[in-house]
Amino acid sequence: MNFLEERIIKDGIVKEGNVLKVDSFLNHQMDIALIEEIGREFKRRFADKNVTKVLTIEASGIGIAAFVAKEFGVPMVFAKKSKSLNIAGEMYEAEVESFTHKNKNKVIVSKRFLNENDRLLIIDDFLANGCALQGLISIAQEAGAKIEGLGIVIEKGFQYGGQAIRNMGYQLESLAIVESMDAEKGTIVFREQ
Ligand code: 5GP
């Protein structure tokens, strides 16, 4: 087991509805030493990539992506959830369905911060059905930026997002892949990587 899998076993809580709660260390209260280690691990896995920017989505991707960006020495940009209209065409936008809240959000990134010269590392906390990543991929494509890879802290391997993204030909690195989990017994099984 790696450092993250050990922490998930120690402090993660399996909820009904295929939800893994990690809010005591990852996406509500944050263990900064752990997030720092996550940043270093993504740097190691994408060391051969010439990343110019890290792209994520608010809210819980931000803290993680910040540490990844620091490792690469590049800026981090996060897609914002927005209700305002894009009248002047100043924004790239995509529609993202939230796995946890079951609602749809329009997410936007200003055209000032992404363009065809960018080589992106896309980061998020969880990968379930892949809607968040698909939204970020579509924004990157609209900008004409190159996607160097995608990094996920926790992938739920029993949901279809990971397979769909890998089938698109991208290098997707997930630090922990949950193969199965049981809310009643509280058990979590990881995929061997
Ligand atoms: P997807 O778009 O891949 O279906 O879901 C990914 C997004 O939903 C992530 O940004 C994350 O915030 C949220 N999410 C999905 N599954 C879980 C989960 O099991 N636990 C938590 N805490 N968030 C999740």
Short mmCIF file of C-alpha atoms and ligand atoms in Angstrom, two decimals:
data_model
loop_
_atom_site.label_atom_id
_atom_site.label_comp_id
_atom_site.label_asym_id
_atom_site.label_seq_id
_atom_site.Cartn_x
_atom_site.Cartn_y
_atom_site.Cartn_z
CA MET A 1 0.00 0.00 0.00
CA ASN A 2 1.26 3.49 -0.78
CA PHE A 3 1.07 6.48 1.59
CA LEU A 4 -2.32 7.57 0.27
CA GLU A 5 -3.92 4.13 0.35
CA GLU A 6 -2.76 3.77 3.96
CA ARG A 7 -4.38 7.10 4.85
CA ILE A 8 -7.63 6.19 3.08
CA ILE A 9 -7.82 2.93 5.05
CA LYS A 10 -7.12 4.82 8.29
CA ASP A 11 -9.43 7.82 7.86
CA GLY A 12 -11.71 7.26 4.83
CA ILE A 13 -15.39 6.51 5.41
CA VAL A 14 -17.46 4.51 2.93
CA LYS A 15 -20.93 5.98 2.45
CA GLU A 16 -24.02 4.61 0.73
CA GLY A 17 -24.30 5.53 -2.96
CA ASN A 18 -20.67 4.76 -3.86
CA VAL A 19 -19.33 7.81 -2.05
CA LEU A 20 -16.01 7.71 -0.24
CA LYS A 21 -15.69 10.42 2.39
CA VAL A 22 -12.18 11.75 2.88
CA ASP A 23 -13.07 15.13 4.28
CA SER A 24 -10.90 14.78 7.37
CA PHE A 25 -7.68 14.98 5.30
CA LEU A 26 -8.36 15.78 1.61
CA ASN A 27 -11.33 17.90 0.69
CA HIS A 28 -12.66 19.72 3.73
CA GLN A 29 -10.01 19.66 6.41
CA MET A 30 -6.73 19.24 4.51
CA ASP A 31 -3.56 17.54 5.74
CA ILE A 32 -1.03 19.82 4.09
CA ALA A 33 1.93 17.49 4.58
CA LEU A 34 -0.05 14.79 2.77
CA ILE A 35 -1.07 17.18 -0.03
CA GLU A 36 2.57 18.18 -0.40
CA GLU A 37 3.53 14.53 -0.80
CA ILE A 38 0.74 14.13 -3.39
CA GLY A 39 2.25 17.09 -5.29
CA ARG A 40 5.69 15.45 -5.27
CA GLU A 41 4.25 12.12 -6.43
CA PHE A 42 2.53 13.73 -9.45
CA LYS A 43 5.79 15.52 -10.27
CA ARG A 44 7.58 12.15 -10.20
CA ARG A 45 4.97 10.48 -12.43
CA PHE A 46 4.95 13.28 -15.01
CA ALA A 47 8.65 14.20 -14.70
CA ASP A 48 9.28 13.80 -18.44
CA LYS A 49 6.48 16.20 -19.42
CA ASN A 50 7.02 19.82 -20.29
CA VAL A 51 4.07 21.18 -18.28
CA THR A 52 3.35 24.93 -18.59
CA LYS A 53 0.18 25.05 -16.50
CA VAL A 54 -1.87 22.94 -14.10
CA LEU A 55 -5.63 22.97 -14.71
CA THR A 56 -8.28 21.94 -12.18
CA ILE A 57 -11.89 22.64 -11.21
CA GLU A 58 -13.24 24.36 -8.11
CA ALA A 59 -13.56 23.71 -5.30
CA SER A 60 -11.76 20.63 -4.03
CA GLY A 61 -9.24 20.38 -6.87
CA ILE A 62 -7.72 23.76 -6.02
CA GLY A 63 -5.71 22.93 -2.91
CA ILE A 64 -4.23 19.81 -4.49
CA ALA A 65 -3.47 21.42 -7.86
CA ALA A 66 -1.71 24.31 -6.06
CA PHE A 67 0.88 21.93 -4.62
CA VAL A 68 1.31 20.16 -7.97
CA ALA A 69 1.86 23.51 -9.70
CA LYS A 70 4.45 24.46 -7.09
CA GLU A 71 6.39 21.25 -7.85
CA PHE A 72 6.43 22.08 -11.58
CA GLY A 73 7.10 25.79 -10.97
CA VAL A 74 4.13 26.81 -13.15
CA PRO A 75 0.82 28.65 -12.58
CA MET A 76 -2.37 26.84 -11.67
CA VAL A 77 -5.71 27.75 -13.24
CA PHE A 78 -9.04 26.50 -11.94
CA ALA A 79 -12.30 26.32 -13.86
CA LYS A 80 -14.97 28.32 -12.05
CA LYS A 81 -18.57 27.34 -11.64
CA SER A 82 -20.55 30.22 -13.10
CA LYS A 83 -24.11 31.29 -13.71
CA SER A 84 -23.24 34.42 -15.65
CA LEU A 85 -23.57 34.66 -19.41
CA ASN A 86 -20.50 34.61 -21.64
CA ILE A 87 -21.68 37.45 -23.87
CA ALA A 88 -18.34 38.84 -24.94
CA GLY A 89 -16.95 35.36 -25.69
CA GLU A 90 -14.11 35.93 -23.24
CA MET A 91 -14.44 32.53 -21.63
CA TYR A 92 -13.98 28.90 -22.56
CA GLU A 93 -16.91 27.00 -21.13
CA ALA A 94 -18.12 23.45 -20.55
CA GLU A 95 -21.06 21.79 -18.85
CA VAL A 96 -20.22 19.49 -15.93
CA GLU A 97 -22.61 17.24 -14.04
CA SER A 98 -21.70 16.91 -10.38
CA PHE A 99 -21.43 13.34 -9.11
CA THR A 100 -21.91 14.33 -5.47
CA HIS A 101 -24.59 17.01 -5.90
CA LYS A 102 -26.34 15.57 -8.98
CA ASN A 103 -26.73 19.04 -10.54
CA LYS A 104 -25.25 20.55 -13.71
CA ASN A 105 -22.83 23.46 -13.60
CA LYS A 106 -21.44 25.59 -16.35
CA VAL A 107 -17.71 25.91 -15.74
CA ILE A 108 -15.60 28.66 -17.28
CA VAL A 109 -11.96 29.63 -17.77
CA SER A 110 -10.92 33.03 -19.02
CA LYS A 111 -9.31 33.00 -22.47
CA ARG A 112 -6.55 35.17 -20.99
CA PHE A 113 -5.22 32.22 -19.01
CA LEU A 114 -5.18 29.33 -21.50
CA ASN A 115 -4.06 29.21 -25.11
CA GLU A 116 -2.62 26.99 -27.83
CA ASN A 117 0.92 27.29 -26.43
CA ASP A 118 -0.05 25.66 -23.13
CA ARG A 119 0.86 22.09 -22.19
CA LEU A 120 -1.50 21.09 -19.41
CA LEU A 121 -1.49 18.74 -16.50
CA ILE A 122 -5.12 18.32 -15.43
CA ILE A 123 -5.62 17.52 -11.72
CA ASP A 124 -8.66 16.62 -9.61
CA ASP A 125 -9.38 14.97 -6.28
CA PHE A 126 -11.78 12.21 -7.42
CA LEU A 127 -12.61 10.39 -10.62
CA ALA A 128 -15.99 8.69 -10.74
CA ASN A 129 -17.88 8.85 -14.03
CA GLY A 130 -15.45 11.33 -15.53
CA CYS A 131 -17.75 14.33 -16.06
CA ALA A 132 -15.40 16.79 -14.34
CA LEU A 133 -12.39 15.59 -16.34
CA GLN A 134 -14.35 15.54 -19.60
CA GLY A 135 -15.33 19.17 -18.97
CA LEU A 136 -11.71 20.16 -18.36
CA ILE A 137 -10.56 18.23 -21.45
CA SER A 138 -13.14 20.03 -23.56
CA ILE A 139 -11.96 23.43 -22.24
CA ALA A 140 -8.34 22.49 -23.02
CA GLN A 141 -9.36 21.44 -26.53
CA GLU A 142 -11.30 24.64 -27.08
CA ALA A 143 -8.15 26.58 -26.09
CA GLY A 144 -6.05 24.47 -28.49
CA ALA A 145 -3.78 23.54 -25.56
CA LYS A 146 -1.96 20.20 -25.42
CA ILE A 147 -2.90 17.81 -22.61
CA GLU A 148 0.30 16.27 -21.22
CA GLY A 149 -1.55 14.10 -18.75
CA LEU A 150 -4.21 13.85 -16.07
CA GLY A 151 -3.61 13.22 -12.37
CA ILE A 152 -6.25 12.03 -9.94
CA VAL A 153 -5.86 11.50 -6.22
CA ILE A 154 -8.59 8.85 -5.82
CA GLU A 155 -10.14 6.99 -8.74
CA LYS A 156 -13.15 4.78 -8.14
CA GLY A 157 -12.22 2.02 -10.54
CA PHE A 158 -15.67 0.45 -10.46
CA GLN A 159 -17.15 3.54 -12.14
CA TYR A 160 -16.55 4.13 -15.83
CA GLY A 161 -14.67 7.46 -15.91
CA GLY A 162 -11.14 6.06 -15.74
CA GLN A 163 -11.65 3.58 -18.55
CA ALA A 164 -13.26 6.24 -20.77
CA ILE A 165 -10.38 8.70 -20.27
CA ARG A 166 -7.71 6.02 -20.87
CA ASN A 167 -9.56 4.92 -24.02
CA MET A 168 -9.14 8.49 -25.31
CA GLY A 169 -5.38 7.82 -25.26
CA TYR A 170 -4.38 10.09 -22.38
CA GLN A 171 -1.86 9.25 -19.66
CA LEU A 172 -4.07 9.11 -16.58
CA GLU A 173 -2.32 8.59 -13.25
CA SER A 174 -4.40 7.86 -10.17
CA LEU A 175 -2.56 7.66 -6.86
CA ALA A 176 -5.14 5.28 -5.43
CA ILE A 177 -7.66 3.23 -7.38
CA VAL A 178 -10.54 1.83 -5.35
CA GLU A 179 -11.55 -1.49 -6.87
CA SER A 180 -14.48 -2.03 -4.55
CA MET A 181 -15.90 -0.71 -1.31
CA ASP A 182 -18.64 -1.77 1.04
CA ALA A 183 -20.61 0.77 3.06
CA GLU A 184 -22.05 -1.81 5.44
CA LYS A 185 -18.75 -3.47 6.33
CA GLY A 186 -16.70 -0.31 5.86
CA THR A 187 -14.16 -2.18 3.71
CA ILE A 188 -12.10 -0.76 0.82
CA VAL A 189 -10.11 -2.81 -1.71
CA PHE A 190 -7.49 -1.12 -3.92
CA ARG A 191 -6.37 -2.12 -7.40
CA GLU A 192 -2.77 -3.34 -7.56
CA GLN A 193 -0.74 -0.79 -9.56
P1 5GP B 1 -17.05 12.59 -11.92
O1 5GP B 1 -17.18 13.91 -12.59
O2 5GP B 1 -15.79 11.84 -12.31
O3 5GP B 1 -18.28 11.74 -12.02
O4 5GP B 1 -16.90 12.90 -10.36
C1 5GP B 1 -15.77 13.57 -9.91
C2 5GP B 1 -16.13 14.72 -9.02
O5 5GP B 1 -17.18 14.37 -8.12
C3 5GP B 1 -14.93 15.11 -8.19
O6 5GP B 1 -14.54 16.43 -8.54
C4 5GP B 1 -15.37 15.03 -6.75
O7 5GP B 1 -15.46 16.32 -6.20
C5 5GP B 1 -16.74 14.40 -6.77
N1 5GP B 1 -16.76 12.99 -6.30
C6 5GP B 1 -17.02 11.90 -7.04
N2 5GP B 1 -17.02 10.78 -6.30
C7 5GP B 1 -16.73 11.18 -5.04
C8 5GP B 1 -16.59 10.45 -3.81
O8 5GP B 1 -16.73 9.21 -3.70
N3 5GP B 1 -16.28 11.19 -2.71
C9 5GP B 1 -16.10 12.54 -2.76
N4 5GP B 1 -15.79 13.16 -1.63
N5 5GP B 1 -16.25 13.25 -3.91
C10 5GP B 1 -16.54 12.57 -5.05
#
